[in-house]
């Protein structure tokens, strides 16, 4: 029989209750001796006995080992241990030294924290040598690698002379605000040049000011924005030999980070805690802010002067400390304050486009004055989740975005809505800075999109944004009224001309000509008036709006009004996914084989992959094999996967790659997958057996990081393009021996590429909105056929028709265009449809040569019809009731004596 235990002390403290529950668990497991338990738990009998002794809280590791030995529920006991730890371990320090902790938490170490900064001496020596040898140096590193701390707390104290530290956000990315009368200018968070400034000319001016500055310049850049730097050739030249890469800390550096600040604060650190921290952090990119926050929370839970492993585990450790702090702070707020906090965090985050989400510096002017908001900001700043200054608010570190599940969930709920908010915020700020210039107001599709978004539940706009939208709506009403008055004057002019015609028979020829010109002008104004009426009714009565758009084109059949009808047709389209149809066929393993794929709206059970509680997932390509099985490749936090989407109701992950991936794509026939790793290794995989992909070969010769990969429509040629603007084409007919069949160094950043099925014509899109087309008859000396600025903003997708005689272009200006290539040296625009184009990643042609299909990063697709007759017919088929005479009189005849007619008859 096991020896009897010492009775627990008398009382009802959390520790005694926890010890009693552990003993009860042991009894239910058969009452084994502690020696027997120790053999199963791999801890000594004394350690396990002390765990249930009620004198002190055991560590989480000991507790869970005890529970496993007793075959208890590990997850339940971990939650129970954390609740007890929150009660019995020291909480936030309120003593005299609480204001001077030895660790910075989420915030970067500033120049004032230099005495607490340790672990980077050899890197600082290297950086000083580079600065002495070169005038411009760039420090690259992953988010959380410690760039800001290195520059502010490490470099600044070493420099003799005047040093200025700033960020692009603090200067609104304006070159004229740079202080260049210094010995050293440090521009931290340089990636803000790309995330906060949409104006390419303004970005270029800022970069050129730094490159030509009379002082020495050091910039800190997040590593995933390395490719963005290639958009500026002069910047590429400056950083080619002047860059320092900041990698993860080694064990000895981590030991210094843990031990030295504690020793300086006259504290000790348990050996077990040091070992645990080094084990948790070694080799982990971006772990420093997580580790610093965990150390801060451990320091707040110290026993006397000792930082303990139990305190570290109570804080949640590296993995959970930030989420625990953020969640505790958030849930302690009142209901209305929690909603304010949600809005603040959403505004503080800049959504990534092919990169991770980043923090955003938020001007106080963007927030409404509210006493509750002041309370929220104060509480969040006190928890060191936010940093505040007189004019701005920002997240203490981007690690919070990655590590707090609630915030990730908010960001995943409605990313398109958040992008609408960001565009609205920027437009309202521009309007305000221009003295509320009417020309800066929203119009057309952007106004309709913004107004529709503001009507959703939970949307909260600022006073300035509300004023901006209100003025935009009023300006639209004024423009409609002006158009109405213009058409009335034209009617009067026509009447006057008629009188003059009667009175001045001798001038009949001139009067007829003037009347024709006036009639033409009246038709144009009347048509645009009706088109504007259609646009205004789009949200409230789409079928009536469709009829008015058709009527406007009938009044004046111009290309612009034709595009208006096509845009109206596209507006009624839905985001779609494809599902399978079956006719009884089986695969060799007995699985039913689909016979075809049919489109269905992405609603209810038919949802996209990203709508299935998988936040931050990006669909990079979709494909269908010869037996109608469908697949999609996805990326999330450098984890690549291939999904089997044959079952649109319940797609499943077919394969996950076990190494960090930055690019992944599948060819159209679902036969080949190409992956790009962090180390620029481009691998070709045979996907014939979806359950067992085979690595077949590598594409050698990529010296710079790739910005994109794309397959030809035939699927046997893959195109790669890198950050230096070099395009390479590879023939994958033989997967074991891929052959390079072309290379074009363009010297500028590329945003999209496309190839004809025969690989004879190449189209390239650029961030400037330009499109260039080459004849590749001579593979190694292609001949440029055409170059033109096809869109005012970046090209996001390109696609050729199967016969190579048409090209589709998609721009970030919310327009999709179709070009005829009958004469490849002089493409002719066939139509330009307005509609939502954000996050479109690909465009192709349907079986119908005038219908395009765009795919989005959420896995859905949408049709765009460019045949006017087809679009008109499909619009009219949806009309349940023709426009009434009263509606005709109100919206059409108001501009003149137009006879009632049904547009769809």
PDB file of N, CA, C and O in Angstrom, residues 3 27 105 107 153 173 248 346-347 408 434 451 512 545 578 624 634 641 664 706 791 794 807 811 877:
ATOM      1  N   UNK A   3       2.339   4.848   0.958  1.00  0.00           N
ATOM      2  CA  UNK A   3       2.427   5.544   2.235  1.00  0.00           C
ATOM      3  C   UNK A   3       1.440   6.698   2.268  1.00  0.00           C
ATOM      4  O   UNK A   3       1.220   7.381   1.278  1.00  0.00           O
ATOM      5  N   UNK A  27      -6.286   9.715  -6.656  1.00  0.00           N
ATOM      6  CA  UNK A  27      -7.119   8.670  -6.073  1.00  0.00           C
ATOM      7  C   UNK A  27      -7.960   7.985  -7.147  1.00  0.00           C
ATOM      8  O   UNK A  27      -8.094   6.754  -7.160  1.00  0.00           O
ATOM      9  N   UNK A 105       9.039  45.090 -23.205  1.00  0.00           N
ATOM     10  CA  UNK A 105       7.760  44.544 -23.643  1.00  0.00           C
ATOM     11  C   UNK A 105       7.660  44.586 -25.163  1.00  0.00           C
ATOM     12  O   UNK A 105       8.649  44.417 -25.888  1.00  0.00           O
ATOM     13  N   UNK A 107       7.101  47.136 -27.111  1.00  0.00           N
ATOM     14  CA  UNK A 107       7.696  48.332 -27.719  1.00  0.00           C
ATOM     15  C   UNK A 107       9.168  48.098 -28.021  1.00  0.00           C
ATOM     16  O   UNK A 107       9.858  47.347 -27.327  1.00  0.00           O
ATOM     17  N   UNK A 153      18.469  52.004 -29.827  1.00  0.00           N
ATOM     18  CA  UNK A 153      19.151  51.819 -28.540  1.00  0.00           C
ATOM     19  C   UNK A 153      20.586  51.323 -28.710  1.00  0.00           C
ATOM     20  O   UNK A 153      21.387  51.471 -27.787  1.00  0.00           O
ATOM     21  N   UNK A 173       5.760  60.849 -45.545  1.00  0.00           N
ATOM     22  CA  UNK A 173       6.528  60.452 -46.741  1.00  0.00           C
ATOM     23  C   UNK A 173       6.777  61.677 -47.637  1.00  0.00           C
ATOM     24  O   UNK A 173       6.650  61.604 -48.858  1.00  0.00           O
ATOM     25  N   UNK A 248      17.951  35.719 -36.670  1.00  0.00           N
ATOM     26  CA  UNK A 248      17.599  35.377 -35.287  1.00  0.00           C
ATOM     27  C   UNK A 248      18.828  35.376 -34.387  1.00  0.00           C
ATOM     28  O   UNK A 248      19.947  35.133 -34.832  1.00  0.00           O
ATOM     29  N   UNK A 346      -8.489  48.126 -35.838  1.00  0.00           N
ATOM     30  CA  UNK A 346      -8.669  47.975 -37.274  1.00  0.00           C
ATOM     31  C   UNK A 346      -8.042  49.146 -38.031  1.00  0.00           C
ATOM     32  O   UNK A 346      -7.451  48.963 -39.100  1.00  0.00           O
ATOM     33  N   UNK A 347      -8.155  50.344 -37.473  1.00  0.00           N
ATOM     34  CA  UNK A 347      -7.550  51.505 -38.128  1.00  0.00           C
ATOM     35  C   UNK A 347      -6.033  51.504 -37.986  1.00  0.00           C
ATOM     36  O   UNK A 347      -5.326  52.109 -38.788  1.00  0.00           O
ATOM     37  N   UNK A 408      -6.702  38.964 -35.244  1.00  0.00           N
ATOM     38  CA  UNK A 408      -6.619  38.281 -36.540  1.00  0.00           C
ATOM     39  C   UNK A 408      -8.015  37.962 -37.061  1.00  0.00           C
ATOM     40  O   UNK A 408      -8.284  38.052 -38.262  1.00  0.00           O
ATOM     41  N   UNK A 434      -6.533  69.678 -48.896  1.00  0.00           N
ATOM     42  CA  UNK A 434      -6.688  70.573 -50.055  1.00  0.00           C
ATOM     43  C   UNK A 434      -7.742  71.653 -49.802  1.00  0.00           C
ATOM     44  O   UNK A 434      -8.243  72.268 -50.746  1.00  0.00           O
ATOM     45  N   UNK A 451     -20.611  54.268 -49.783  1.00  0.00           N
ATOM     46  CA  UNK A 451     -21.909  54.453 -49.133  1.00  0.00           C
ATOM     47  C   UNK A 451     -22.531  53.108 -48.772  1.00  0.00           C
ATOM     48  O   UNK A 451     -23.121  52.962 -47.694  1.00  0.00           O
ATOM     49  N   UNK A 512     -30.872  74.521 -90.004  1.00  0.00           N
ATOM     50  CA  UNK A 512     -30.933  73.051 -89.926  1.00  0.00           C
ATOM     51  C   UNK A 512     -29.641  72.500 -89.328  1.00  0.00           C
ATOM     52  O   UNK A 512     -29.651  71.605 -88.467  1.00  0.00           O
ATOM     53  N   UNK A 545     -32.537  50.354 -62.702  1.00  0.00           N
ATOM     54  CA  UNK A 545     -31.269  50.968 -63.096  1.00  0.00           C
ATOM     55  C   UNK A 545     -30.751  50.354 -64.400  1.00  0.00           C
ATOM     56  O   UNK A 545     -30.229  51.062 -65.267  1.00  0.00           O
ATOM     57  N   UNK A 578     -16.976  26.845 -58.069  1.00  0.00           N
ATOM     58  CA  UNK A 578     -17.456  25.775 -58.932  1.00  0.00           C
ATOM     59  C   UNK A 578     -17.699  24.511 -58.115  1.00  0.00           C
ATOM     60  O   UNK A 578     -16.985  24.242 -57.152  1.00  0.00           O
ATOM     61  N   UNK A 624      -7.961  22.541 -62.732  1.00  0.00           N
ATOM     62  CA  UNK A 624      -8.883  21.416 -62.887  1.00  0.00           C
ATOM     63  C   UNK A 624      -8.214  20.380 -63.779  1.00  0.00           C
ATOM     64  O   UNK A 624      -7.669  20.716 -64.835  1.00  0.00           O
ATOM     65  N   UNK A 634      -2.676  27.519 -51.869  1.00  0.00           N
ATOM     66  CA  UNK A 634      -2.876  28.608 -50.911  1.00  0.00           C
ATOM     67  C   UNK A 634      -1.581  28.901 -50.164  1.00  0.00           C
ATOM     68  O   UNK A 634      -0.701  28.048 -50.047  1.00  0.00           O
ATOM     69  N   UNK A 641      -0.057  25.166 -49.139  1.00  0.00           N
ATOM     70  CA  UNK A 641      -0.855  23.948 -49.166  1.00  0.00           C
ATOM     71  C   UNK A 641      -1.576  23.848 -50.496  1.00  0.00           C
ATOM     72  O   UNK A 641      -1.769  24.841 -51.203  1.00  0.00           O
ATOM     73  N   UNK A 664       3.692  29.970 -54.598  1.00  0.00           N
ATOM     74  CA  UNK A 664       3.276  28.637 -55.017  1.00  0.00           C
ATOM     75  C   UNK A 664       2.215  28.789 -56.102  1.00  0.00           C
ATOM     76  O   UNK A 664       1.377  29.684 -56.044  1.00  0.00           O
ATOM     77  N   UNK A 706      12.154  36.163 -56.023  1.00  0.00           N
ATOM     78  CA  UNK A 706      11.109  36.195 -57.035  1.00  0.00           C
ATOM     79  C   UNK A 706       9.901  36.981 -56.546  1.00  0.00           C
ATOM     80  O   UNK A 706       9.462  36.834 -55.409  1.00  0.00           O
ATOM     81  N   UNK A 791      -3.884  51.468 -67.828  1.00  0.00           N
ATOM     82  CA  UNK A 791      -4.700  51.824 -66.663  1.00  0.00           C
ATOM     83  C   UNK A 791      -3.968  52.899 -65.870  1.00  0.00           C
ATOM     84  O   UNK A 791      -2.728  52.953 -65.884  1.00  0.00           O
ATOM     85  N   UNK A 794      -1.856  50.362 -60.963  1.00  0.00           N
ATOM     86  CA  UNK A 794      -1.084  49.146 -61.241  1.00  0.00           C
ATOM     87  C   UNK A 794      -1.909  48.089 -61.967  1.00  0.00           C
ATOM     88  O   UNK A 794      -3.115  47.952 -61.755  1.00  0.00           O
ATOM     89  N   UNK A 807      -6.514  40.449 -75.670  1.00  0.00           N
ATOM     90  CA  UNK A 807      -5.809  40.553 -74.391  1.00  0.00           C
ATOM     91  C   UNK A 807      -6.727  41.214 -73.367  1.00  0.00           C
ATOM     92  O   UNK A 807      -7.371  42.221 -73.666  1.00  0.00           O
ATOM     93  N   UNK A 811      -6.849  46.429 -63.901  1.00  0.00           N
ATOM     94  CA  UNK A 811      -6.093  47.421 -63.158  1.00  0.00           C
ATOM     95  C   UNK A 811      -6.646  47.612 -61.756  1.00  0.00           C
ATOM     96  O   UNK A 811      -7.793  47.258 -61.462  1.00  0.00           O
ATOM     97  N   UNK A 877     -33.512  39.792 -69.348  1.00  0.00           N
ATOM     98  CA  UNK A 877     -34.136  38.551 -68.866  1.00  0.00           C
ATOM     99  C   UNK A 877     -34.421  38.607 -67.374  1.00  0.00           C
ATOM    100  O   UNK A 877     -35.299  37.897 -66.872  1.00  0.00           O
TER     101      UNK A 877
END
